mmCIF file with all atom_site columns, C-alpha atoms in Angstrom:
data_model
loop_
_atom_site.group_PDB
_atom_site.id
_atom_site.type_symbol
_atom_site.label_atom_id
_atom_site.label_alt_id
_atom_site.label_comp_id
_atom_site.label_asym_id
_atom_site.label_entity_id
_atom_site.label_seq_id
_atom_site.pdbx_PDB_ins_code
_atom_site.Cartn_x
_atom_site.Cartn_y
_atom_site.Cartn_z
_atom_site.occupancy
_atom_site.B_iso_or_equiv
_atom_site.pdbx_formal_charge
_atom_site.auth_seq_id
_atom_site.auth_comp_id
_atom_site.auth_asym_id
_atom_site.auth_atom_id
_atom_site.pdbx_PDB_model_num
ATOM 1   C CA . UNK A 1 1   ? -33.921 -22.119 -11.093 1.00 73.00 ? 12  UNK A CA 1
ATOM 2   C CA . UNK A 1 2   ? -35.659 -22.734 -7.725  1.00 86.00 ? 13  UNK A CA 1
ATOM 3   C CA . UNK A 1 3   ? -38.245 -19.481 -7.380  1.00 88.00 ? 14  UNK A CA 1
ATOM 4   C CA . UNK A 1 4   ? -41.423 -18.211 -9.480  1.00 90.00 ? 15  UNK A CA 1
ATOM 5   C CA . UNK A 1 5   ? -41.075 -15.936 -12.338 1.00 92.00 ? 16  UNK A CA 1
ATOM 6   C CA . UNK A 1 6   ? -42.690 -13.432 -13.438 1.00 92.00 ? 17  UNK A CA 1
ATOM 7   C CA . UNK A 1 7   ? -42.539 -11.191 -10.736 1.00 95.00 ? 18  UNK A CA 1
ATOM 8   C CA . UNK A 1 8   ? -45.572 -9.199  -9.862  1.00 95.00 ? 19  UNK A CA 1
ATOM 9   C CA . UNK A 1 9   ? -44.900 -5.694  -9.352  1.00 97.00 ? 20  UNK A CA 1
ATOM 10  C CA . UNK A 1 10  ? -46.224 -2.791  -8.446  1.00 98.00 ? 21  UNK A CA 1
ATOM 11  C CA . UNK A 1 11  ? -44.665 0.953   -8.848  1.00 98.00 ? 22  UNK A CA 1
ATOM 12  C CA . UNK A 1 12  ? -44.142 2.932   -5.865  1.00 98.00 ? 23  UNK A CA 1
ATOM 13  C CA . UNK A 1 13  ? -46.337 5.173   -7.322  1.00 98.00 ? 24  UNK A CA 1
ATOM 14  C CA . UNK A 1 14  ? -49.719 2.927   -7.182  1.00 98.00 ? 25  UNK A CA 1
ATOM 15  C CA . UNK A 1 15  ? -52.222 3.596   -4.498  1.00 98.00 ? 26  UNK A CA 1
ATOM 16  C CA . UNK A 1 16  ? -51.742 1.180   -1.811  1.00 97.00 ? 27  UNK A CA 1
ATOM 17  C CA . UNK A 1 17  ? -55.549 -0.292  -2.032  1.00 96.00 ? 28  UNK A CA 1
ATOM 18  C CA . UNK A 1 18  ? -54.674 -1.065  -5.825  1.00 97.00 ? 29  UNK A CA 1
ATOM 19  C CA . UNK A 1 19  ? -51.574 -2.868  -4.347  1.00 97.00 ? 30  UNK A CA 1
ATOM 20  C CA . UNK A 1 20  ? -53.579 -4.403  -2.097  1.00 96.00 ? 31  UNK A CA 1
ATOM 21  C CA . UNK A 1 21  ? -56.652 -5.345  -4.311  1.00 96.00 ? 32  UNK A CA 1
ATOM 22  C CA . UNK A 1 22  ? -54.498 -6.696  -6.801  1.00 97.00 ? 33  UNK A CA 1
ATOM 23  C CA . UNK A 1 23  ? -52.140 -9.119  -4.279  1.00 96.00 ? 34  UNK A CA 1
ATOM 24  C CA . UNK A 1 24  ? -56.439 -10.009 -3.685  1.00 95.00 ? 35  UNK A CA 1
ATOM 25  C CA . UNK A 1 25  ? -56.994 -10.466 -7.167  1.00 97.00 ? 36  UNK A CA 1
ATOM 26  C CA . UNK A 1 26  ? -54.305 -12.811 -7.819  1.00 95.00 ? 37  UNK A CA 1
ATOM 27  C CA . UNK A 1 27  ? -54.354 -14.993 -4.890  1.00 94.00 ? 38  UNK A CA 1
ATOM 28  C CA . UNK A 1 28  ? -50.582 -13.873 -3.612  1.00 91.00 ? 39  UNK A CA 1
ATOM 29  C CA . UNK A 1 29  ? -49.637 -12.815 0.011   1.00 90.00 ? 40  UNK A CA 1
ATOM 30  C CA . UNK A 1 30  ? -46.832 -10.484 -1.529  1.00 92.00 ? 41  UNK A CA 1
ATOM 31  C CA . UNK A 1 31  ? -45.228 -8.548  -3.899  1.00 96.00 ? 42  UNK A CA 1
ATOM 32  C CA . UNK A 1 32  ? -42.525 -6.313  -5.207  1.00 97.00 ? 43  UNK A CA 1
ATOM 33  C CA . UNK A 1 33  ? -42.267 -2.348  -5.077  1.00 98.00 ? 44  UNK A CA 1
ATOM 34  C CA . UNK A 1 34  ? -40.675 -1.100  -7.766  1.00 98.00 ? 45  UNK A CA 1
ATOM 35  C CA . UNK A 1 35  ? -39.120 2.413   -9.156  1.00 98.00 ? 46  UNK A CA 1
ATOM 36  C CA . UNK A 1 36  ? -39.618 4.139   -12.308 1.00 97.00 ? 47  UNK A CA 1
ATOM 37  C CA . UNK A 1 37  ? -36.510 2.032   -13.470 1.00 98.00 ? 48  UNK A CA 1
ATOM 38  C CA . UNK A 1 38  ? -37.941 -1.361  -12.635 1.00 97.00 ? 49  UNK A CA 1
ATOM 39  C CA . UNK A 1 39  ? -35.084 -1.440  -9.270  1.00 98.00 ? 50  UNK A CA 1
ATOM 40  C CA . UNK A 1 40  ? -36.755 -2.979  -6.246  1.00 97.00 ? 51  UNK A CA 1
ATOM 41  C CA . UNK A 1 41  ? -37.310 -0.694  -3.758  1.00 96.00 ? 52  UNK A CA 1
ATOM 42  C CA . UNK A 1 42  ? -39.457 -2.468  -1.605  1.00 95.00 ? 53  UNK A CA 1
ATOM 43  C CA . UNK A 1 43  ? -41.576 -5.369  -1.040  1.00 95.00 ? 54  UNK A CA 1
ATOM 44  C CA . UNK A 1 44  ? -44.967 -5.705  0.699   1.00 95.00 ? 55  UNK A CA 1
ATOM 45  C CA . UNK A 1 45  ? -47.111 -8.005  1.875   1.00 91.00 ? 56  UNK A CA 1
ATOM 46  C CA . UNK A 1 46  ? -50.049 -9.193  3.665   1.00 88.00 ? 57  UNK A CA 1
ATOM 47  C CA . UNK A 1 47  ? -47.569 -7.856  7.331   1.00 88.00 ? 58  UNK A CA 1
ATOM 48  C CA . UNK A 1 48  ? -48.326 -4.503  6.658   1.00 91.00 ? 59  UNK A CA 1
ATOM 49  C CA . UNK A 1 49  ? -51.911 -5.133  6.080   1.00 90.00 ? 60  UNK A CA 1
ATOM 50  C CA . UNK A 1 50  ? -51.727 -7.278  9.653   1.00 89.00 ? 61  UNK A CA 1
ATOM 51  C CA . UNK A 1 51  ? -49.710 -3.571  10.628  1.00 87.00 ? 62  UNK A CA 1
ATOM 52  C CA . UNK A 1 52  ? -52.453 -1.114  8.711   1.00 90.00 ? 63  UNK A CA 1
ATOM 53  C CA . UNK A 1 53  ? -55.323 -2.985  10.814  1.00 89.00 ? 64  UNK A CA 1
ATOM 54  C CA . UNK A 1 54  ? -54.476 -2.050  13.728  1.00 85.00 ? 65  UNK A CA 1
ATOM 55  C CA . UNK A 1 55  ? -54.047 1.803   13.691  1.00 82.00 ? 66  UNK A CA 1
ATOM 56  C CA . UNK A 1 56  ? -56.741 2.212   10.120  1.00 85.00 ? 67  UNK A CA 1
ATOM 57  C CA . UNK A 1 57  ? -57.242 5.285   8.061   1.00 84.00 ? 68  UNK A CA 1
ATOM 58  C CA . UNK A 1 58  ? -58.634 5.747   4.683   1.00 86.00 ? 69  UNK A CA 1
ATOM 59  C CA . UNK A 1 59  ? -56.840 7.805   4.275   1.00 90.00 ? 70  UNK A CA 1
ATOM 60  C CA . UNK A 1 60  ? -53.809 5.376   4.334   1.00 91.00 ? 71  UNK A CA 1
ATOM 61  C CA . UNK A 1 61  ? -54.936 3.565   1.692   1.00 94.00 ? 72  UNK A CA 1
ATOM 62  C CA . UNK A 1 62  ? -55.167 6.652   -1.248  1.00 96.00 ? 73  UNK A CA 1
ATOM 63  C CA . UNK A 1 63  ? -51.401 6.671   -0.904  1.00 96.00 ? 74  UNK A CA 1
ATOM 64  C CA . UNK A 1 64  ? -48.584 5.047   -2.941  1.00 98.00 ? 75  UNK A CA 1
ATOM 65  C CA . UNK A 1 65  ? -47.520 2.185   -1.780  1.00 98.00 ? 76  UNK A CA 1
ATOM 66  C CA . UNK A 1 66  ? -44.014 3.639   -1.011  1.00 97.00 ? 77  UNK A CA 1
ATOM 67  C CA . UNK A 1 67  ? -45.241 6.114   1.029   1.00 96.00 ? 78  UNK A CA 1
ATOM 68  C CA . UNK A 1 68  ? -48.350 4.005   2.209   1.00 95.00 ? 79  UNK A CA 1
ATOM 69  C CA . UNK A 1 69  ? -45.122 1.436   3.608   1.00 94.00 ? 80  UNK A CA 1
ATOM 70  C CA . UNK A 1 70  ? -43.039 4.482   5.067   1.00 92.00 ? 81  UNK A CA 1
ATOM 71  C CA . UNK A 1 71  ? -45.940 5.411   7.611   1.00 89.00 ? 82  UNK A CA 1
ATOM 72  C CA . UNK A 1 72  ? -47.195 2.237   8.245   1.00 89.00 ? 83  UNK A CA 1
ATOM 73  C CA . UNK A 1 73  ? -43.651 0.796   8.784   1.00 87.00 ? 84  UNK A CA 1
ATOM 74  C CA . UNK A 1 74  ? -43.072 3.982   10.653  1.00 84.00 ? 85  UNK A CA 1
ATOM 75  C CA . UNK A 1 75  ? -45.808 4.009   13.231  1.00 70.00 ? 86  UNK A CA 1
ATOM 76  C CA . UNK A 1 76  ? -45.289 0.374   14.473  1.00 72.00 ? 87  UNK A CA 1
ATOM 77  C CA . UNK A 1 77  ? -41.599 0.420   14.061  1.00 71.00 ? 88  UNK A CA 1
ATOM 78  C CA . UNK A 1 78  ? -41.012 -2.344  12.026  1.00 67.00 ? 89  UNK A CA 1
ATOM 79  C CA . UNK A 1 79  ? -37.959 -3.339  9.917   1.00 75.00 ? 90  UNK A CA 1
ATOM 80  C CA . UNK A 1 80  ? -38.877 -4.912  6.645   1.00 77.00 ? 91  UNK A CA 1
ATOM 81  C CA . UNK A 1 81  ? -35.920 -4.763  4.656   1.00 82.00 ? 92  UNK A CA 1
ATOM 82  C CA . UNK A 1 82  ? -36.041 -6.380  0.438   1.00 90.00 ? 93  UNK A CA 1
ATOM 83  C CA . UNK A 1 83  ? -33.786 -8.968  0.538   1.00 91.00 ? 94  UNK A CA 1
ATOM 84  C CA . UNK A 1 84  ? -32.363 -9.563  -3.143  1.00 93.00 ? 95  UNK A CA 1
ATOM 85  C CA . UNK A 1 85  ? -29.778 -11.560 -4.496  1.00 93.00 ? 96  UNK A CA 1
ATOM 86  C CA . UNK A 1 86  ? -28.081 -11.855 -7.883  1.00 93.00 ? 97  UNK A CA 1
ATOM 87  C CA . UNK A 1 87  ? -28.939 -15.659 -10.307 1.00 93.00 ? 98  UNK A CA 1
ATOM 88  C CA . UNK A 1 88  ? -25.132 -16.313 -9.232  1.00 93.00 ? 99  UNK A CA 1
ATOM 89  C CA . UNK A 1 89  ? -26.185 -16.141 -5.914  1.00 92.00 ? 100 UNK A CA 1
ATOM 90  C CA . UNK A 1 90  ? -26.347 -20.061 -3.688  1.00 89.00 ? 101 UNK A CA 1
ATOM 91  C CA . UNK A 1 91  ? -29.903 -21.679 -2.291  1.00 87.00 ? 102 UNK A CA 1
ATOM 92  C CA . UNK A 1 92  ? -27.614 -21.557 0.665   1.00 89.00 ? 103 UNK A CA 1
ATOM 93  C CA . UNK A 1 93  ? -26.897 -17.381 0.341   1.00 89.00 ? 104 UNK A CA 1
ATOM 94  C CA . UNK A 1 94  ? -30.446 -17.030 -0.126  1.00 86.00 ? 105 UNK A CA 1
ATOM 95  C CA . UNK A 1 95  ? -31.902 -19.425 2.849   1.00 86.00 ? 106 UNK A CA 1
ATOM 96  C CA . UNK A 1 96  ? -29.544 -17.243 4.906   1.00 88.00 ? 107 UNK A CA 1
ATOM 97  C CA . UNK A 1 97  ? -30.832 -14.632 3.457   1.00 85.00 ? 108 UNK A CA 1
ATOM 98  C CA . UNK A 1 98  ? -34.903 -14.726 4.651   1.00 82.00 ? 109 UNK A CA 1
ATOM 99  C CA . UNK A 1 99  ? -33.167 -16.955 8.747   1.00 84.00 ? 110 UNK A CA 1
ATOM 100 C CA . UNK A 1 100 ? -31.234 -13.732 9.126   1.00 86.00 ? 111 UNK A CA 1
ATOM 101 C CA . UNK A 1 101 ? -33.512 -11.121 7.620   1.00 84.00 ? 112 UNK A CA 1
ATOM 102 C CA . UNK A 1 102 ? -37.100 -13.112 8.977   1.00 81.00 ? 113 UNK A CA 1
ATOM 103 C CA . UNK A 1 103 ? -38.643 -12.057 5.785   1.00 85.00 ? 114 UNK A CA 1
ATOM 104 C CA . UNK A 1 104 ? -40.272 -14.953 3.676   1.00 85.00 ? 115 UNK A CA 1
ATOM 105 C CA . UNK A 1 105 ? -39.436 -14.465 -0.002  1.00 91.00 ? 116 UNK A CA 1
ATOM 106 C CA . UNK A 1 106 ? -35.190 -12.956 -1.585  1.00 94.00 ? 117 UNK A CA 1
ATOM 107 C CA . UNK A 1 107 ? -36.039 -10.818 -5.319  1.00 95.00 ? 118 UNK A CA 1
ATOM 108 C CA . UNK A 1 108 ? -33.685 -12.598 -7.780  1.00 95.00 ? 119 UNK A CA 1
ATOM 109 C CA . UNK A 1 109 ? -32.507 -9.111  -9.446  1.00 96.00 ? 120 UNK A CA 1
ATOM 110 C CA . UNK A 1 110 ? -30.320 -8.332  -12.745 1.00 96.00 ? 121 UNK A CA 1
ATOM 111 C CA . UNK A 1 111 ? -26.990 -5.810  -12.337 1.00 96.00 ? 122 UNK A CA 1
ATOM 112 C CA . UNK A 1 112 ? -29.687 -3.225  -12.237 1.00 97.00 ? 123 UNK A CA 1
ATOM 113 C CA . UNK A 1 113 ? -32.105 -4.275  -9.288  1.00 97.00 ? 124 UNK A CA 1
ATOM 114 C CA . UNK A 1 114 ? -34.965 -5.430  -11.479 1.00 97.00 ? 125 UNK A CA 1
ATOM 115 C CA . UNK A 1 115 ? -36.606 -8.393  -10.076 1.00 97.00 ? 126 UNK A CA 1
ATOM 116 C CA . UNK A 1 116 ? -35.654 -11.421 -12.673 1.00 96.00 ? 127 UNK A CA 1
ATOM 117 C CA . UNK A 1 117 ? -37.918 -14.079 -10.082 1.00 95.00 ? 128 UNK A CA 1
ATOM 118 C CA . UNK A 1 118 ? -38.692 -14.577 -6.543  1.00 95.00 ? 129 UNK A CA 1
ATOM 119 C CA . UNK A 1 119 ? -37.576 -17.137 -4.786  1.00 92.00 ? 130 UNK A CA 1
ATOM 120 C CA . UNK A 1 120 ? -40.061 -17.583 -1.449  1.00 88.00 ? 131 UNK A CA 1
ATOM 121 C CA . UNK A 1 121 ? -40.655 -19.906 2.128   1.00 83.00 ? 132 UNK A CA 1
ATOM 122 C CA . UNK A 1 122 ? -42.633 -21.786 0.775   1.00 85.00 ? 133 UNK A CA 1
ATOM 123 C CA . UNK A 1 123 ? -40.436 -22.626 -2.701  1.00 87.00 ? 134 UNK A CA 1
ATOM 124 C CA . UNK A 1 124 ? -37.652 -23.919 -0.378  1.00 84.00 ? 135 UNK A CA 1
ATOM 125 C CA . UNK A 1 125 ? -39.583 -25.454 1.546   1.00 84.00 ? 136 UNK A CA 1
ATOM 126 C CA . UNK A 1 126 ? -40.853 -27.698 -1.667  1.00 87.00 ? 137 UNK A CA 1
ATOM 127 C CA . UNK A 1 127 ? -37.041 -27.714 -2.558  1.00 85.00 ? 138 UNK A CA 1
ATOM 128 C CA . UNK A 1 128 ? -35.909 -28.988 -0.208  1.00 83.00 ? 139 UNK A CA 1
ATOM 129 C CA . UNK A 1 129 ? -38.859 -32.109 0.418   1.00 81.00 ? 140 UNK A CA 1
#
């Protein structure tokens, strides 16, 4: 039951600038990026904005978020996996995924990889403390 729901997700076709505006309006640092079927295909966060700031191009912000992520991450050589687990996985497994991949969130997904909940590093810390 750890984590938050519903998961804020954006379609992979949404413009990057609109995605980051949504994050700003909702006061969150990351969102799931989903394909047409609703399956998680990526995650974007403030980390991607930090990469973008190093070589900003307005045209990049107008790209669909999936393409934006490919573009900025390729230029920076940063690999950011999207990490998922099933509702049956243990908290230890989710924590292990966070530790080994250096990500800040794990998506709990159904059999079709649609997001059910998101577990952030902050959620884990609140649970432990």
